[in-house]
Amino acid sequence: MTPYQLGIKESYILDAYQALEEEIMKRLIERLNAKTFVELSKDNIFQWQLEKLQQIGLLDLETIATLAEQTATVSKDQLRDLIVNQGYDINTKANDDLAEIANVPARPWNNLTMILEQYLDSSWLALDNHINQTLISTNYSKNWVAQKYQQILNDVVTKTLTGFTTPQKAIKDAIYDMVSKGMMTTFTDKAGNTWTLERYVKMVVDTTTSHVYNDLRTERAINEYGIVTALMSSHLAARESCSHIQGKFVLMVPTAQAPEEYQYLPSIYDYGYGDPDGTMGINCKHRFYSMLPMPDTGIPTPPSAEQAQENSKIVAKQRRMEVTIRNAKKQLKAAELMDDEQGKNYFNGLVRKRQGALRQLINDNEKLLHRDYSREQIYS
């Protein structure tokens, strides 16, 4: 049974929101650096702040709202194609495969379209609530752009009055900090951390596609064909919960609910299933192929649990380094928009330095890592 791989449709959705974020950042930078009648200095800092606050209307939140609406339309169309259209074709084929494995006639899946539409509505509601609505609103108290604009002005005033930096450096530092951190959503996790737009969109898309292309097939196998066993894919790097059972046949139900002849197999319910950091949790890339246990699976022998966990730490380090490269590129773009020669030289060097460190990490772990330039790119 061929797995579904995340690909170009997901990339379209992520790119659409990344392009929107970069356009919004550009407009914020231009407005923050627009000339004022009052010179920006420590003596005139409050007059400067008042004039900049009076310019908030020039941010043109209606235009930003229009851009957000256009992005939302494109993204929802892409989500519909990914979830409903492709999901229907792939799950219909999976239903035939399951019937063949169970050696019974294929059973009609009459409510498949309705289920897929529900997944679409759920994922779109998540994006709309935590991203789109904060940008589409032209209410200054609710719009992220207006809030960030005012926050930066307050930060510049505070840092200037302390005397530790010049007003000009304070505003540049605030802008570089803004583009490095990225645009924040209204989503907050259980640990109290607010997620960036990029991270949140990726989580929603990954979670939804996992449900559509993995969970639905598994549920169908169990409920309609009585197939409670599956072959788990194997990766060189795996989280702790997955590292012990990857590459093996596993139970997709609690052990007590499985036929006695299969109760010797490990159950995913004993390895964190349902937990964010457990098997099939957030960012878990494993796939489960519903089938009956067989001696020869053709899957390469996975690394030991200890090695897989160690590899996972190395891969996580690569992802963090890729993020820092993207952040430096965003800061370089901001320096170019502000015509800050010192900033351009510094961030250009920072990009090269971080890329060099990443190359060294990959060279030191060439059997595990590979260079993926798309993970280092910004949209522009």
Short mmCIF file of C-alpha atoms in Angstrom, two decimals:
data_model
loop_
_atom_site.label_atom_id
_atom_site.label_comp_id
_atom_site.label_asym_id
_atom_site.label_seq_id
_atom_site.Cartn_x
_atom_site.Cartn_y
_atom_site.Cartn_z
CA MET A 1 0.00 0.00 0.00
CA THR A 2 1.77 3.15 -1.20
CA PRO A 3 2.02 5.97 1.36
CA TYR A 4 0.93 9.49 0.64
CA GLN A 5 3.85 11.93 0.79
CA LEU A 6 3.49 15.60 1.66
CA GLY A 7 4.23 17.57 -1.43
CA ILE A 8 3.40 20.44 -3.68
CA LYS A 9 -0.11 21.17 -2.44
CA GLU A 10 1.12 21.66 1.11
CA SER A 11 3.90 23.86 -0.24
CA TYR A 12 1.37 26.08 -2.03
CA ILE A 13 -0.49 26.72 1.22
CA LEU A 14 2.66 27.45 3.24
CA ASP A 15 4.03 29.69 0.48
CA ALA A 16 0.80 31.67 0.31
CA TYR A 17 0.97 32.57 3.99
CA GLN A 18 4.71 33.20 3.90
CA ALA A 19 4.22 35.61 1.01
CA LEU A 20 1.48 37.37 2.98
CA GLU A 21 3.72 37.68 6.05
CA GLU A 22 6.58 39.15 4.04
CA GLU A 23 4.30 41.69 2.38
CA ILE A 24 2.90 42.73 5.76
CA MET A 25 6.40 43.05 7.25
CA LYS A 26 7.43 45.19 4.29
CA ARG A 27 4.51 47.56 4.81
CA LEU A 28 5.24 47.80 8.54
CA ILE A 29 8.91 48.59 7.95
CA GLU A 30 8.09 51.25 5.37
CA ARG A 31 5.57 52.92 7.69
CA LEU A 32 7.88 52.80 10.71
CA ASN A 33 10.66 54.41 8.69
CA ALA A 34 8.48 57.05 7.02
CA LYS A 35 9.65 60.60 7.62
CA THR A 36 8.11 62.72 10.34
CA PHE A 37 8.01 66.48 10.85
CA VAL A 38 9.61 66.02 14.26
CA GLU A 39 13.16 64.72 14.19
CA LEU A 40 13.67 61.41 15.96
CA SER A 41 15.84 62.24 18.97
CA LYS A 42 15.87 61.70 22.71
CA ASP A 43 14.66 65.26 23.31
CA ASN A 44 11.73 64.88 20.89
CA ILE A 45 10.92 61.23 21.48
CA PHE A 46 7.38 61.77 22.79
CA GLN A 47 6.48 64.22 20.00
CA TRP A 48 7.89 61.73 17.50
CA GLN A 49 5.81 58.92 19.04
CA LEU A 50 2.65 61.03 18.89
CA GLU A 51 3.21 61.84 15.23
CA LYS A 52 3.89 58.19 14.39
CA LEU A 53 0.72 57.17 16.22
CA GLN A 54 -1.20 59.71 14.15
CA GLN A 55 0.21 57.99 11.04
CA ILE A 56 -1.26 54.63 12.01
CA GLY A 57 -4.12 55.18 9.60
CA LEU A 58 -1.55 55.23 6.78
CA LEU A 59 -0.81 51.58 7.48
CA ASP A 60 -3.84 51.00 5.25
CA LEU A 61 -5.32 48.10 7.16
CA GLU A 62 -8.02 47.75 4.52
CA THR A 63 -5.39 46.85 1.92
CA ILE A 64 -3.79 44.38 4.32
CA ALA A 65 -7.23 42.90 5.00
CA THR A 66 -7.77 42.52 1.25
CA LEU A 67 -4.42 40.74 0.89
CA ALA A 68 -5.36 38.44 3.77
CA GLU A 69 -8.73 37.66 2.19
CA GLN A 70 -7.06 36.85 -1.14
CA THR A 71 -4.57 34.57 0.60
CA ALA A 72 -7.39 32.91 2.50
CA THR A 73 -9.31 32.24 -0.73
CA VAL A 74 -6.29 30.69 -2.44
CA SER A 75 -5.40 28.64 0.65
CA LYS A 76 -8.92 27.28 1.08
CA ASP A 77 -9.03 26.23 -2.58
CA GLN A 78 -5.72 24.42 -2.14
CA LEU A 79 -6.93 22.79 1.07
CA ARG A 80 -10.10 21.60 -0.66
CA ASP A 81 -8.08 20.00 -3.44
CA LEU A 82 -5.69 18.43 -0.95
CA ILE A 83 -8.27 17.17 1.55
CA VAL A 84 -11.46 16.54 -0.40
CA ASN A 85 -10.41 15.86 -3.99
CA GLN A 86 -7.11 14.01 -3.52
CA GLY A 87 -8.28 12.56 -0.22
CA TYR A 88 -11.27 10.98 -1.92
CA ASP A 89 -9.18 9.36 -4.65
CA ILE A 90 -6.53 8.01 -2.28
CA ASN A 91 -8.95 6.70 0.34
CA THR A 92 -11.15 5.07 -2.30
CA LYS A 93 -8.08 3.21 -3.58
CA ALA A 94 -7.14 2.32 0.00
CA ASN A 95 -10.61 0.86 0.56
CA ASP A 96 -10.12 -1.50 -2.38
CA ASP A 97 -6.68 -2.50 -1.06
CA LEU A 98 -8.12 -3.28 2.38
CA ALA A 99 -10.84 -5.46 0.88
CA GLU A 100 -8.18 -7.39 -1.01
CA ILE A 101 -6.14 -7.90 2.18
CA ALA A 102 -9.24 -9.11 4.07
CA ASN A 103 -10.23 -11.24 1.06
CA VAL A 104 -13.77 -9.85 1.00
CA PRO A 105 -15.69 -7.70 -1.49
CA ALA A 106 -15.03 -3.97 -1.15
CA ARG A 107 -17.62 -2.25 1.01
CA PRO A 108 -19.11 1.04 -0.17
CA TRP A 109 -17.77 4.15 1.59
CA ASN A 110 -20.91 6.24 1.24
CA ASN A 111 -20.02 8.95 3.74
CA LEU A 112 -16.42 9.54 2.63
CA THR A 113 -17.12 12.91 1.02
CA MET A 114 -18.96 14.12 4.09
CA ILE A 115 -16.08 13.06 6.35
CA LEU A 116 -13.55 14.83 4.14
CA GLU A 117 -15.67 17.98 4.08
CA GLN A 118 -15.72 17.91 7.90
CA TYR A 119 -11.91 17.70 7.96
CA LEU A 120 -11.77 20.64 5.56
CA ASP A 121 -14.13 22.71 7.70
CA SER A 122 -12.19 21.90 10.86
CA SER A 123 -8.77 22.78 9.47
CA TRP A 124 -10.07 25.91 7.79
CA LEU A 125 -11.76 27.06 10.98
CA ALA A 126 -8.42 26.69 12.80
CA LEU A 127 -6.61 28.83 10.23
CA ASP A 128 -9.42 31.37 10.03
CA ASN A 129 -9.74 31.83 13.79
CA HIS A 130 -6.05 32.13 14.60
CA ILE A 131 -4.68 33.88 11.50
CA ASN A 132 -7.12 35.27 8.99
CA GLN A 133 -9.45 37.09 11.36
CA THR A 134 -6.61 38.96 13.09
CA LEU A 135 -5.47 40.33 9.73
CA ILE A 136 -8.83 40.89 8.08
CA SER A 137 -10.05 43.01 11.00
CA THR A 138 -9.54 46.75 10.47
CA ASN A 139 -10.10 47.36 14.17
CA TYR A 140 -6.82 48.69 15.59
CA SER A 141 -7.28 46.87 18.89
CA LYS A 142 -7.67 43.48 17.19
CA ASN A 143 -5.37 43.71 14.17
CA TRP A 144 -1.88 42.24 14.69
CA VAL A 145 -0.28 44.77 12.35
CA ALA A 146 -1.60 47.78 14.25
CA GLN A 147 -0.75 46.19 17.58
CA LYS A 148 2.82 45.47 16.47
CA TYR A 149 3.23 49.00 15.11
CA GLN A 150 2.24 50.50 18.45
CA GLN A 151 4.36 48.02 20.40
CA ILE A 152 7.48 48.94 18.44
CA LEU A 153 6.86 52.65 19.03
CA ASN A 154 6.58 52.00 22.77
CA ASP A 155 9.76 49.90 22.74
CA VAL A 156 11.68 52.65 20.92
CA VAL A 157 10.56 55.24 23.46
CA THR A 158 11.48 53.01 26.42
CA LYS A 159 14.93 52.10 25.08
CA THR A 160 15.68 55.70 24.12
CA LEU A 161 14.77 57.05 27.54
CA THR A 162 17.01 54.55 29.31
CA GLY A 163 19.95 56.06 27.45
CA PHE A 164 21.47 52.71 26.52
CA THR A 165 20.98 53.24 22.78
CA THR A 166 20.19 55.93 20.23
CA PRO A 167 16.63 56.34 18.91
CA GLN A 168 17.78 55.38 15.42
CA LYS A 169 19.38 52.17 16.64
CA ALA A 170 16.40 51.42 18.85
CA ILE A 171 13.97 51.44 15.94
CA LYS A 172 16.28 49.35 13.75
CA ASP A 173 16.77 46.81 16.52
CA ALA A 174 13.01 46.63 17.09
CA ILE A 175 12.40 45.98 13.39
CA TYR A 176 15.11 43.33 13.16
CA ASP A 177 13.66 41.64 16.22
CA MET A 178 10.17 41.74 14.70
CA VAL A 179 11.12 40.10 11.40
CA SER A 180 13.28 37.51 13.15
CA LYS A 181 10.47 36.39 15.47
CA GLY A 182 7.91 36.44 12.67
CA MET A 183 4.24 37.17 12.72
CA MET A 184 2.42 35.68 15.69
CA THR A 185 -0.97 33.98 15.61
CA THR A 186 -3.53 33.95 18.41
CA PHE A 187 -2.87 30.24 19.01
CA THR A 188 -1.30 29.40 22.39
CA ASP A 189 -0.25 25.86 23.31
CA LYS A 190 -0.61 24.16 26.67
CA ALA A 191 2.79 25.45 27.77
CA GLY A 192 1.59 29.01 27.21
CA ASN A 193 3.70 29.59 24.08
CA THR A 194 2.20 31.62 21.24
CA TRP A 195 2.93 30.13 17.82
CA THR A 196 4.24 31.93 14.75
CA LEU A 197 2.23 31.98 11.55
CA GLU A 198 4.69 29.68 9.80
CA ARG A 199 4.72 27.10 12.57
CA TYR A 200 0.96 27.16 13.04
CA VAL A 201 0.08 26.80 9.35
CA LYS A 202 2.50 23.88 9.01
CA MET A 203 1.02 22.18 12.08
CA VAL A 204 -2.56 22.52 10.80
CA VAL A 205 -1.69 21.25 7.33
CA ASP A 206 0.46 18.36 8.61
CA THR A 207 -2.14 17.29 11.18
CA THR A 208 -4.99 17.42 8.68
CA THR A 209 -3.15 15.46 5.97
CA SER A 210 -2.15 12.87 8.56
CA HIS A 211 -5.81 12.40 9.49
CA VAL A 212 -6.95 12.26 5.87
CA TYR A 213 -4.23 10.02 4.48
CA ASN A 214 -3.37 7.88 7.50
CA ASP A 215 -6.01 7.83 10.24
CA LEU A 216 -8.99 7.40 7.92
CA ARG A 217 -7.45 4.35 6.29
CA THR A 218 -6.61 2.86 9.70
CA GLU A 219 -10.11 3.43 11.05
CA ARG A 220 -11.60 1.91 7.91
CA ALA A 221 -9.35 -1.14 8.26
CA ILE A 222 -10.41 -1.71 11.87
CA ASN A 223 -14.12 -0.94 11.70
CA GLU A 224 -15.03 -2.34 8.29
CA TYR A 225 -12.50 -5.09 7.61
CA GLY A 226 -11.39 -6.17 11.08
CA ILE A 227 -7.71 -5.51 10.31
CA VAL A 228 -6.23 -4.30 13.61
CA THR A 229 -2.57 -4.79 12.69
CA ALA A 230 -0.35 -2.52 10.64
CA LEU A 231 3.26 -2.25 9.51
CA MET A 232 4.89 0.91 10.87
CA SER A 233 7.32 2.77 8.65
CA SER A 234 10.93 3.18 9.72
CA HIS A 235 13.11 6.31 9.90
CA LEU A 236 16.74 6.81 10.81
CA ALA A 237 15.62 9.47 13.29
CA ALA A 238 12.64 8.93 15.57
CA ARG A 239 11.20 10.31 18.78
CA GLU A 240 11.50 8.23 21.93
CA SER A 241 8.00 6.76 21.76
CA CYS A 242 8.31 5.70 18.11
CA SER A 243 11.91 4.50 18.27
CA HIS A 244 11.00 1.25 20.03
CA ILE A 245 8.34 0.02 17.59
CA GLN A 246 9.16 1.51 14.18
CA GLY A 247 9.69 -0.93 11.31
CA LYS A 248 7.56 -3.52 13.12
CA PHE A 249 4.02 -4.82 12.98
CA VAL A 250 1.93 -3.11 15.64
CA LEU A 251 -1.60 -3.16 17.00
CA MET A 252 -3.74 -0.16 16.11
CA VAL A 253 -6.07 -0.90 19.02
CA PRO A 254 -5.40 -1.50 22.74
CA THR A 255 -3.98 -4.98 23.36
CA ALA A 256 -7.11 -6.16 25.16
CA GLN A 257 -9.25 -5.37 22.10
CA ALA A 258 -7.09 -7.36 19.68
CA PRO A 259 -7.63 -11.01 18.74
CA GLU A 260 -5.62 -13.27 21.02
CA GLU A 261 -3.41 -14.44 18.15
CA TYR A 262 -2.09 -10.87 17.69
CA GLN A 263 -1.76 -9.80 21.33
CA TYR A 264 1.99 -10.48 21.25
CA LEU A 265 2.42 -7.38 19.07
CA PRO A 266 3.11 -3.96 20.63
CA SER A 267 0.15 -1.60 20.68
CA ILE A 268 0.53 2.04 19.70
CA TYR A 269 -1.62 2.82 22.75
CA ASP A 270 1.31 1.76 24.93
CA TYR A 271 3.63 4.22 23.16
CA GLY A 272 1.99 7.57 23.68
CA TYR A 273 -0.76 7.38 21.08
CA GLY A 274 -2.98 10.43 21.56
CA ASP A 275 -0.23 12.52 23.18
CA PRO A 276 1.36 15.44 21.27
CA ASP A 277 4.84 13.97 21.71
CA GLY A 278 3.79 10.33 21.38
CA THR A 279 3.37 7.95 18.47
CA MET A 280 1.27 9.65 15.75
CA GLY A 281 1.52 12.91 17.71
CA ILE A 282 2.40 16.37 16.40
CA ASN A 283 5.08 16.26 13.70
CA CYS A 284 5.25 12.46 13.76
CA LYS A 285 6.11 11.42 10.19
CA HIS A 286 5.52 7.71 10.56
CA ARG A 287 2.95 5.95 8.43
CA PHE A 288 1.00 2.80 9.25
CA TYR A 289 0.11 0.31 6.51
CA SER A 290 -2.85 -1.82 7.51
CA MET A 291 -2.04 -5.46 6.75
CA LEU A 292 -1.72 -8.84 8.38
CA PRO A 293 1.64 -9.76 9.95
CA MET A 294 4.09 -11.50 7.62
CA PRO A 295 7.69 -12.65 8.07
CA ASP A 296 9.26 -10.62 5.25
CA THR A 297 8.16 -6.98 5.07
CA GLY A 298 10.91 -5.65 2.82
CA ILE A 299 11.45 -2.73 5.19
CA PRO A 300 15.14 -2.18 6.10
CA THR A 301 16.10 -2.99 9.66
CA PRO A 302 15.59 0.19 11.70
CA PRO A 303 18.35 1.61 13.89
CA SER A 304 18.32 0.79 17.57
CA ALA A 305 15.98 2.88 19.70
CA GLU A 306 18.95 4.66 21.27
CA GLN A 307 20.50 5.48 17.88
CA ALA A 308 17.17 6.66 16.43
CA GLN A 309 16.67 9.00 19.37
CA GLU A 310 20.23 10.35 19.03
CA ASN A 311 19.66 10.85 15.30
CA SER A 312 16.45 12.70 16.12
CA LYS A 313 18.42 15.20 18.18
CA ILE A 314 20.81 15.79 15.28
CA VAL A 315 17.94 16.29 12.82
CA ALA A 316 16.27 18.69 15.27
CA LYS A 317 19.54 20.63 15.43
CA GLN A 318 19.55 20.91 11.63
CA ARG A 319 15.97 22.23 11.67
CA ARG A 320 16.90 24.86 14.28
CA MET A 321 19.87 25.94 12.19
CA GLU A 322 17.67 26.21 9.09
CA VAL A 323 15.31 28.46 11.05
CA THR A 324 18.20 30.72 12.09
CA ILE A 325 19.31 31.00 8.45
CA ARG A 326 15.81 32.02 7.39
CA ASN A 327 15.66 34.55 10.23
CA ALA A 328 18.98 36.10 9.17
CA LYS A 329 17.72 36.32 5.58
CA LYS A 330 14.58 38.10 6.78
CA GLN A 331 16.71 40.55 8.75
CA LEU A 332 18.89 41.10 5.68
CA LYS A 333 15.76 41.88 3.67
CA ALA A 334 14.70 44.38 6.34
CA ALA A 335 18.15 46.02 6.23
CA GLU A 336 17.77 46.40 2.47
CA LEU A 337 14.34 47.99 2.88
CA MET A 338 15.76 50.46 5.41
CA ASP A 339 18.89 51.05 3.30
CA ASP A 340 20.95 50.22 6.39
CA GLU A 341 24.44 49.55 5.02
CA GLN A 342 25.81 48.43 8.36
CA GLY A 343 22.85 46.09 8.82
CA LYS A 344 23.20 44.71 5.29
CA ASN A 345 26.87 43.90 5.83
CA TYR A 346 26.24 42.34 9.22
CA PHE A 347 23.28 40.14 8.24
CA ASN A 348 24.85 39.13 4.94
CA GLY A 349 27.82 37.88 6.93
CA LEU A 350 25.52 36.24 9.45
CA VAL A 351 23.73 34.30 6.70
CA ARG A 352 27.04 33.01 5.35
CA LYS A 353 28.29 32.12 8.83
CA ARG A 354 25.15 30.15 9.66
CA GLN A 355 25.17 28.41 6.29
CA GLY A 356 28.77 27.39 6.91
CA ALA A 357 27.86 25.93 10.29
CA LEU A 358 25.01 23.99 8.69
CA ARG A 359 27.29 22.64 5.97
CA GLN A 360 29.69 21.42 8.65
CA LEU A 361 26.88 19.69 10.55
CA ILE A 362 25.75 17.92 7.37
CA ASN A 363 29.31 16.90 6.48
CA ASP A 364 29.75 15.47 9.97
CA ASN A 365 26.54 13.43 9.60
CA GLU A 366 26.44 12.73 5.87
CA LYS A 367 24.75 9.35 6.27
CA LEU A 368 21.88 10.94 8.17
CA LEU A 369 21.47 14.51 6.89
CA HIS A 370 21.13 16.15 3.49
CA ARG A 371 20.93 19.76 2.39
CA ASP A 372 17.43 20.98 1.52
CA TYR A 373 17.68 24.56 0.35
CA SER A 374 13.91 25.00 0.39
CA ARG A 375 14.02 24.85 4.19
CA GLU A 376 16.49 27.74 4.23
CA GLN A 377 14.62 30.01 1.81
CA ILE A 378 12.33 32.90 2.47
CA TYR A 379 9.54 33.49 0.02
CA SER A 380 11.03 36.58 -1.62
#
